[in-house]
mmCIF file of N, CA, C and O and ligand atoms in Angstrom:
data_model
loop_
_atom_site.group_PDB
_atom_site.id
_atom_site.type_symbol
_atom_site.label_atom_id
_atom_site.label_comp_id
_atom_site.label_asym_id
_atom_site.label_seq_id
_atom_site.Cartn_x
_atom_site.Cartn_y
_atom_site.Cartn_z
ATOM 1 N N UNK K 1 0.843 -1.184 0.000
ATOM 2 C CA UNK K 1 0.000 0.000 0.000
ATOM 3 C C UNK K 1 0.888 1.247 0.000
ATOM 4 O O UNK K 1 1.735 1.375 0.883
ATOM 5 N N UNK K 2 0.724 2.198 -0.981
ATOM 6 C CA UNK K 2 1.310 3.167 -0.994
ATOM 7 C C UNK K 2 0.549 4.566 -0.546
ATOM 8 O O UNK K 2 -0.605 4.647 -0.965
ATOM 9 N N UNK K 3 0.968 5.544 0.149
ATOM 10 C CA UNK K 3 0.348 6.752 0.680
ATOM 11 C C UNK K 3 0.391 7.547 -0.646
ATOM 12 O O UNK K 3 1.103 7.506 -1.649
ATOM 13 N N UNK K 4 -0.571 8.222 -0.271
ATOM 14 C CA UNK K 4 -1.194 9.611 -1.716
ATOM 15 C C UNK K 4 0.573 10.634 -1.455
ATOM 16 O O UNK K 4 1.464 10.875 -0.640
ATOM 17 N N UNK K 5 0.194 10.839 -2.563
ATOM 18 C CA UNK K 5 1.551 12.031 -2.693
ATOM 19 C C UNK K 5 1.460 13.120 -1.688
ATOM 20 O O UNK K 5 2.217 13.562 -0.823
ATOM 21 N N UNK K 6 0.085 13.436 -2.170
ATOM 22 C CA UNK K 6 0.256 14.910 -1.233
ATOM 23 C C UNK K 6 0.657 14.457 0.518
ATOM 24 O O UNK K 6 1.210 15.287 1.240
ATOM 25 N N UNK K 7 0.259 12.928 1.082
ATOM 26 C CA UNK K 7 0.481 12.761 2.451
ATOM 27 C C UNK K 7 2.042 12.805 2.630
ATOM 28 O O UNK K 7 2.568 13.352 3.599
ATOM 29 N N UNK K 8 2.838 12.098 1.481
ATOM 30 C CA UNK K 8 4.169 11.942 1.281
ATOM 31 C C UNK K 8 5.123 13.468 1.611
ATOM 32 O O UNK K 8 6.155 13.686 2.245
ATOM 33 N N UNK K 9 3.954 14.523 0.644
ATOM 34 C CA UNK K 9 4.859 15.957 0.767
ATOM 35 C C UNK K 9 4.670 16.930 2.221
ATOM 36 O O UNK K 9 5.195 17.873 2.812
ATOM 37 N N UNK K 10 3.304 15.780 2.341
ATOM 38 C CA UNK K 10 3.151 17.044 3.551
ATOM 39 C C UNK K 10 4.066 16.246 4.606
ATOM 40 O O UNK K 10 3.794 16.929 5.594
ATOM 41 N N UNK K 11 4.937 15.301 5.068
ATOM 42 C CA UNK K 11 5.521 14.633 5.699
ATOM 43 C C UNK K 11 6.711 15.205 5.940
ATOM 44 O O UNK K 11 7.258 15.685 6.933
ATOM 45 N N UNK K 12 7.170 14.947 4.093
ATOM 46 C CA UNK K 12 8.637 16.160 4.292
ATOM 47 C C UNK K 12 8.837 17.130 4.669
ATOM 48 O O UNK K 12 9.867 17.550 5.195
ATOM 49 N N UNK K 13 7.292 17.958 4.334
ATOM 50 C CA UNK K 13 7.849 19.466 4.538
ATOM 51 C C UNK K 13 7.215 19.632 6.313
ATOM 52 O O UNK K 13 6.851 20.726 6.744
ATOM 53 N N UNK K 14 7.193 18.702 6.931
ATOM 54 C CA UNK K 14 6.595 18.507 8.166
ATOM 55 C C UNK K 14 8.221 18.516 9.173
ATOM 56 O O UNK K 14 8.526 18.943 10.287
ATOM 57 N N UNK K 15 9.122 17.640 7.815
ATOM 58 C CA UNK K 15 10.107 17.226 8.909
ATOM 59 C C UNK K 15 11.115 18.815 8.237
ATOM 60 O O UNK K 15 11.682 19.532 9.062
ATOM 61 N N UNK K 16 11.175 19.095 6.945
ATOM 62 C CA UNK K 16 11.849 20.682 7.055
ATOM 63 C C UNK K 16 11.368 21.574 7.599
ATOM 64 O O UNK K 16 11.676 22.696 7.197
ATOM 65 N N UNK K 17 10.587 21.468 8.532
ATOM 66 C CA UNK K 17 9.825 22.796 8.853
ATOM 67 C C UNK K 17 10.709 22.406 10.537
ATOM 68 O O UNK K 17 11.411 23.274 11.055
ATOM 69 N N UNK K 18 10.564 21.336 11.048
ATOM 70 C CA UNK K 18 11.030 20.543 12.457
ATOM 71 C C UNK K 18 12.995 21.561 11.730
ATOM 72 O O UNK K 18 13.581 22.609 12.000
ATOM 73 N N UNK K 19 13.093 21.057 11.331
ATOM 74 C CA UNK K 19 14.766 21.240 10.500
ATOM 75 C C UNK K 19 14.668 22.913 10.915
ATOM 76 O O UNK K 19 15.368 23.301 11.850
ATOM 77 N N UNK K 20 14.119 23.517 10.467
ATOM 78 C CA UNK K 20 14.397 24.930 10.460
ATOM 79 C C UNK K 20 14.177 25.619 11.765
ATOM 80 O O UNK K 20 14.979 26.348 12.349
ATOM 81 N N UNK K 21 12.918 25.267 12.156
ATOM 82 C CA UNK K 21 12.868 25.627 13.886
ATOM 83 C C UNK K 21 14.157 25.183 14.735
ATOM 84 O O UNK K 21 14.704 25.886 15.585
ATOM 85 N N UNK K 22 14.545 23.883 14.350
ATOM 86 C CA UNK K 22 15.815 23.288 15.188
ATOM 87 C C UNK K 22 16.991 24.597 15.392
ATOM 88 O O UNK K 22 17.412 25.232 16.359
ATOM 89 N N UNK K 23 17.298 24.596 13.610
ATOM 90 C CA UNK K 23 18.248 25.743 13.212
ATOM 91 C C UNK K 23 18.183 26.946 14.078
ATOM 92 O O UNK K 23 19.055 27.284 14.878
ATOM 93 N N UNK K 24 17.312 27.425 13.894
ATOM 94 C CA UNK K 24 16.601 28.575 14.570
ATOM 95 C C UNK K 24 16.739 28.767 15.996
ATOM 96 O O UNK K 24 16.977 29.848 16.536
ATOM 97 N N UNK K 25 16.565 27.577 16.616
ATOM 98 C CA UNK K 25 16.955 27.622 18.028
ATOM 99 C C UNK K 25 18.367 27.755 18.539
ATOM 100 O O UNK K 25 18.845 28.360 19.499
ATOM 101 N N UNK K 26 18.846 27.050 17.660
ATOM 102 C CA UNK K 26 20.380 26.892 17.799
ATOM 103 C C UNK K 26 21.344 27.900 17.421
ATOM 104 O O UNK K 26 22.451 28.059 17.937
ATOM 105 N N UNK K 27 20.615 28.858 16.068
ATOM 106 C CA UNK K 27 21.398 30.144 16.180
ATOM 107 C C UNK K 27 21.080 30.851 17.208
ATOM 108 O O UNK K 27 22.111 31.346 17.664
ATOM 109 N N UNK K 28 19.997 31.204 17.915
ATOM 110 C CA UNK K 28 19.543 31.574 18.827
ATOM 111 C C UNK K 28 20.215 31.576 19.987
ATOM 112 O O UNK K 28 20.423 32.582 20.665
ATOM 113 N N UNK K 29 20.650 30.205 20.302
ATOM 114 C CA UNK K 29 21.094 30.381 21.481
ATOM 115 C C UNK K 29 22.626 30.387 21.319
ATOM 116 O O UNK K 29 23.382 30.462 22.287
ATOM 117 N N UNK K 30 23.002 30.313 20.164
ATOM 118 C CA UNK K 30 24.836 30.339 19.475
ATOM 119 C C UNK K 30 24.402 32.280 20.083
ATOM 120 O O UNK K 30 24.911 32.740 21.105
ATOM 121 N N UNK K 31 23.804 32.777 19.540
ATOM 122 C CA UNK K 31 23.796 34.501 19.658
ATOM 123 C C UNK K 31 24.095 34.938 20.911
ATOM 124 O O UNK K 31 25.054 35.649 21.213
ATOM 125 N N UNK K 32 22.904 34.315 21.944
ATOM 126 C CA UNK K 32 23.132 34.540 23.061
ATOM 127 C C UNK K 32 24.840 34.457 23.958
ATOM 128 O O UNK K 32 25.331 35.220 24.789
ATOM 129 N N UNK K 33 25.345 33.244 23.357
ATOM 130 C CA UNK K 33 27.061 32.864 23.761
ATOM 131 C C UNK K 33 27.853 34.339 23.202
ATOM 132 O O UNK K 33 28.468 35.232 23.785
ATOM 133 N N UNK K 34 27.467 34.065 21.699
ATOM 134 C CA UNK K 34 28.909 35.181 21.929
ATOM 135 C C UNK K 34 28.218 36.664 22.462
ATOM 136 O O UNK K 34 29.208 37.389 22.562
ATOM 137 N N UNK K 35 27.192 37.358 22.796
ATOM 138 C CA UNK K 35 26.734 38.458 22.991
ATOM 139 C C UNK K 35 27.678 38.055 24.753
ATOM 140 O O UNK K 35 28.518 38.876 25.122
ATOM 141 N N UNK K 36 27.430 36.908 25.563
ATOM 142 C CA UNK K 36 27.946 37.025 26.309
ATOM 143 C C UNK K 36 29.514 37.085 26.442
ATOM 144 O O UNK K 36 30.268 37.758 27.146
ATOM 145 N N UNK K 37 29.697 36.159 25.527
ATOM 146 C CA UNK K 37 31.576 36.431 25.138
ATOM 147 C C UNK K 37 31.872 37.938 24.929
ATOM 148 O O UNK K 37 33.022 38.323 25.142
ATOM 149 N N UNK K 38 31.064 38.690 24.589
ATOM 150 C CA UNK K 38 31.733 40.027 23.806
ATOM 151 C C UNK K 38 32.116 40.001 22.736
ATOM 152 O O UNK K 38 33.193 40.596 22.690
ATOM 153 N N UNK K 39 31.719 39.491 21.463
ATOM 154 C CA UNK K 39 32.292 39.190 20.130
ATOM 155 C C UNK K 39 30.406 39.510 19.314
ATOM 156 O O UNK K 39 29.460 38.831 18.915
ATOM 157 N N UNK K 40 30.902 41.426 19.502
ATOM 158 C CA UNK K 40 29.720 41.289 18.228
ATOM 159 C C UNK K 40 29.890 40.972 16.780
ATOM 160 O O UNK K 40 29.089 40.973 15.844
ATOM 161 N N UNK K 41 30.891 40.758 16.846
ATOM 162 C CA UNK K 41 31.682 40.022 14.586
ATOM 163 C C UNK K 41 30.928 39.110 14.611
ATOM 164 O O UNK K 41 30.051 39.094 13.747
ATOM 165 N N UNK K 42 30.982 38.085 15.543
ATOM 166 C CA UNK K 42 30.238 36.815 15.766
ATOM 167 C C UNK K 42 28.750 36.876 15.884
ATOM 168 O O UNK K 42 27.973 35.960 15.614
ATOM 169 N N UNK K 43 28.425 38.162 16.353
ATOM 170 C CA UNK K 43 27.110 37.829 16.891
ATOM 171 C C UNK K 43 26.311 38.306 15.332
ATOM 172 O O UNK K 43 25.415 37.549 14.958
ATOM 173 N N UNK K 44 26.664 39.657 14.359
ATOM 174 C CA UNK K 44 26.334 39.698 13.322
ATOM 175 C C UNK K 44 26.350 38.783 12.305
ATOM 176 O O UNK K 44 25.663 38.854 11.286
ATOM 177 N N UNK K 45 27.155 37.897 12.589
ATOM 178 C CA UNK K 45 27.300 36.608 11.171
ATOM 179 C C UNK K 45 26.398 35.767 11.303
ATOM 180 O O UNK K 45 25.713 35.317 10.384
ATOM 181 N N UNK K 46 26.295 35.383 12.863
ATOM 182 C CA UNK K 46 24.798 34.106 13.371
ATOM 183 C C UNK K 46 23.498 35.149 12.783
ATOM 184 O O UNK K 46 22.639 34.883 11.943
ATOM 185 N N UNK K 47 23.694 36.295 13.489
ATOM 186 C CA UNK K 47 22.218 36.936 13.296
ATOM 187 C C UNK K 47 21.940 36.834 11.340
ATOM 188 O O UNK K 47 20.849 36.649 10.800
ATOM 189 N N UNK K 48 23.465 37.045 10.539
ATOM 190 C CA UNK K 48 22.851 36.602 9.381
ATOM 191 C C UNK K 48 22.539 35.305 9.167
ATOM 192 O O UNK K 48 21.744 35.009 8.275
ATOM 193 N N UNK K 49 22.980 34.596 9.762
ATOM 194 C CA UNK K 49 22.432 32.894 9.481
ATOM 195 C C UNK K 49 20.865 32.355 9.697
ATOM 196 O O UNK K 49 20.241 31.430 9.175
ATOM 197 N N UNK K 50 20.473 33.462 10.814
ATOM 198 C CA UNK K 50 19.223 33.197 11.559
ATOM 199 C C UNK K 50 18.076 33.714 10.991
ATOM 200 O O UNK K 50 16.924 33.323 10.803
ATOM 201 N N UNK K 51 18.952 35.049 10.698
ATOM 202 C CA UNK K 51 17.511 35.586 9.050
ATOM 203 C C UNK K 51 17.228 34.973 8.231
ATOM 204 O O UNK K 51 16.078 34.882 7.804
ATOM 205 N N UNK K 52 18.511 34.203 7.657
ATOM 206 C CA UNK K 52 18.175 32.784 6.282
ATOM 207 C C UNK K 52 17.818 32.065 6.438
ATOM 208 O O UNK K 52 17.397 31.385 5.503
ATOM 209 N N UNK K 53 17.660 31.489 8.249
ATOM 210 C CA UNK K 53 16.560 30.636 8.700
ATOM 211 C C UNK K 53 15.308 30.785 8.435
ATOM 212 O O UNK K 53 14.490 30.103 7.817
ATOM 213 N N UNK K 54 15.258 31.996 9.110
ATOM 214 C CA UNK K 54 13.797 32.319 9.244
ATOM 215 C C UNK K 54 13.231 32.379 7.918
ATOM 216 O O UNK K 54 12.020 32.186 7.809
ATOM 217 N N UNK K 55 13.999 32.643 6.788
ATOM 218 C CA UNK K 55 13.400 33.104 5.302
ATOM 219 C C UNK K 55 13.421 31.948 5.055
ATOM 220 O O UNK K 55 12.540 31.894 4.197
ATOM 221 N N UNK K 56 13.781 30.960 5.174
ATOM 222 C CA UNK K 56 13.763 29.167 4.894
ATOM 223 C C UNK K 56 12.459 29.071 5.741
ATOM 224 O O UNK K 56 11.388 28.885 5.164
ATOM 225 N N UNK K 57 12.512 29.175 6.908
ATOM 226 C CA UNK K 57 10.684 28.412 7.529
ATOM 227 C C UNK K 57 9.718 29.417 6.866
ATOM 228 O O UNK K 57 8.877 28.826 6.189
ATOM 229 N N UNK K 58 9.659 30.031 6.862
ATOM 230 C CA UNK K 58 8.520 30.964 5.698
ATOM 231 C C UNK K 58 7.969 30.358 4.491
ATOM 232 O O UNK K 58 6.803 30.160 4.147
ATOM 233 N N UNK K 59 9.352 30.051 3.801
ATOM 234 C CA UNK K 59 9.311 29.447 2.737
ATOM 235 C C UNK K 59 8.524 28.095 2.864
ATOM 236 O O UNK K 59 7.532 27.873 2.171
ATOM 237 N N UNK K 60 8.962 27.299 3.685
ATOM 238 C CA UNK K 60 8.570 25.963 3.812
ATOM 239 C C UNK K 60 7.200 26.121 4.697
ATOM 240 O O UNK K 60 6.204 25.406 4.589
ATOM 241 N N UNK K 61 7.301 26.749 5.211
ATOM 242 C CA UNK K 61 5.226 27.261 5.628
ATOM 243 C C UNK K 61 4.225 27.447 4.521
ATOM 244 O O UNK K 61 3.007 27.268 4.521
ATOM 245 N N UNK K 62 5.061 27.859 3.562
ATOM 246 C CA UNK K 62 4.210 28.692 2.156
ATOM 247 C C UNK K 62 3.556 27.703 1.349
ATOM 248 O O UNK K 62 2.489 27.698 0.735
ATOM 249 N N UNK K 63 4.994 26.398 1.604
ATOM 250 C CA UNK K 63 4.761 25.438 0.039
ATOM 251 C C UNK K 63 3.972 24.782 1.142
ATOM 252 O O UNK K 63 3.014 24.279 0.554
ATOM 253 N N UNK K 64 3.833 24.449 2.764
ATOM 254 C CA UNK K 64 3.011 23.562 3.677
ATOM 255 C C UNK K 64 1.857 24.072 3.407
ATOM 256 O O UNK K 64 0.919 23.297 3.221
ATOM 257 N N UNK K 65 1.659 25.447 3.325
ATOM 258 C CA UNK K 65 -0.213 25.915 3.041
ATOM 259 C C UNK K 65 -0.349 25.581 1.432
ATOM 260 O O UNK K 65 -1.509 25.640 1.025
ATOM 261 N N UNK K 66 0.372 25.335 0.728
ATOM 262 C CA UNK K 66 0.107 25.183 -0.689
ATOM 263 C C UNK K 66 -0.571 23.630 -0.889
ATOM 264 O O UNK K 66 -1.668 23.321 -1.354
ATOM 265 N N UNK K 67 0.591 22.732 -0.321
ATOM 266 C CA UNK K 67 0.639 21.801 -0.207
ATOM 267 C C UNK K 67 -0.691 20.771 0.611
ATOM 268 O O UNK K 67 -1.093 19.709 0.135
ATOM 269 N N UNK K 68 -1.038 21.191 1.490
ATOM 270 C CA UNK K 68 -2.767 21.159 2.302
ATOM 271 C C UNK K 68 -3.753 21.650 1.521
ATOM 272 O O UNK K 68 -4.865 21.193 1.788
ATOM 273 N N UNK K 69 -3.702 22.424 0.652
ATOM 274 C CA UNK K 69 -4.880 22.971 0.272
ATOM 275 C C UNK K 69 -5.175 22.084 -1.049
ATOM 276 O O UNK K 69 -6.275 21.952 -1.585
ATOM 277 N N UNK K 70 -3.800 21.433 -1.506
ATOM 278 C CA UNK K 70 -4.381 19.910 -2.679
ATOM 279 C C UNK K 70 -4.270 19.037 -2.315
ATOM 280 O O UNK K 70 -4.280 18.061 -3.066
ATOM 281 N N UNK K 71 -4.075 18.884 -0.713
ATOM 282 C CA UNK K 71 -4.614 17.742 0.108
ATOM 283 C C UNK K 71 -5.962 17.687 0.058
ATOM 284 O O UNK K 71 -6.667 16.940 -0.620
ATOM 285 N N UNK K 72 -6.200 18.334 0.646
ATOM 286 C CA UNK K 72 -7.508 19.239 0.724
ATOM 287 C C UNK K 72 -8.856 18.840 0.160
ATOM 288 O O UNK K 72 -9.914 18.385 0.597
ATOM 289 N N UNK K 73 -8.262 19.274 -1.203
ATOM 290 C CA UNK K 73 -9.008 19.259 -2.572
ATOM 291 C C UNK K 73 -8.893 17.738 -3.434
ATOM 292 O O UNK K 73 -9.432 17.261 -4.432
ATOM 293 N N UNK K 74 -7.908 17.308 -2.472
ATOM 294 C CA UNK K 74 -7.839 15.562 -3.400
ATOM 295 C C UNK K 74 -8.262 15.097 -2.834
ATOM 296 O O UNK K 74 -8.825 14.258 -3.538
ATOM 297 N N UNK K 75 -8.635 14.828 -1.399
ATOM 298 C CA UNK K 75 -9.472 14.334 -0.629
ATOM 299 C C UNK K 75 -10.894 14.002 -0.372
ATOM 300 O O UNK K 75 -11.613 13.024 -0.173
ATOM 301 N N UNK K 76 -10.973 15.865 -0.519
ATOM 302 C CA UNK K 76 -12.591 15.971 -0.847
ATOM 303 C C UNK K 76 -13.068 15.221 -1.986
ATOM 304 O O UNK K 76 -14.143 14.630 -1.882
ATOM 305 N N UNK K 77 -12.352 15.166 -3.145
ATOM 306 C CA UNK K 77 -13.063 14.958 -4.036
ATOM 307 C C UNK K 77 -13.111 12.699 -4.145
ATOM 308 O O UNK K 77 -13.796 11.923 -4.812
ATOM 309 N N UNK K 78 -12.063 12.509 -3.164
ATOM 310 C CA UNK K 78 -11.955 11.208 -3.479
ATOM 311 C C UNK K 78 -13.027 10.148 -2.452
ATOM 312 O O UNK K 78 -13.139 8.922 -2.444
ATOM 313 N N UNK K 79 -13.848 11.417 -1.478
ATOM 314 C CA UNK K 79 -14.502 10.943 -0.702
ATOM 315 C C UNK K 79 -16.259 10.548 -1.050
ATOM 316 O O UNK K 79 -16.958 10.026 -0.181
HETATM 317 FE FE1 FE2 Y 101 17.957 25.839 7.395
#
């Protein structure tokens, strides 16, 4: 038995979305270290890493609402 595609995509982008929050936390608390070290060089390079996070879970939120809504619609119609 094989699962419908759309259950397949919404899975992945279930576990990149887990992936990016992870990231996110972890620059997060990388920021917090060096703000306490005293190394703002460091703390500007994470803070750019953490914006490209965040523009990555956005992203992968976008294609997750895309992605549900032809769940959605394949569902309904297969019911
Ligand atoms: Fe990422």
């Amino acid at each position: 038995m094989r699962a419908e595609d759309e259950v397949v995509d919404l899975v992945i982008l279930s576990g990149a979305g887990e992936t990016e929050h992870h990231e996110i936390a972890v620059y997060e608390n990388l920021i917090i270290q060096a703000e306490a070290l005293g190394h703002p060089e460091v703390v500007q390079l994470l803070s750019q890493n953490l914006e490209q996070e965040h523009h990555t879970l956005e992203e992968v939120t976008r294609a997750t609402h895309e992605c549900a809504r032809k769940a959605a619609a394949h569902f309904a119609h297969a019911v």
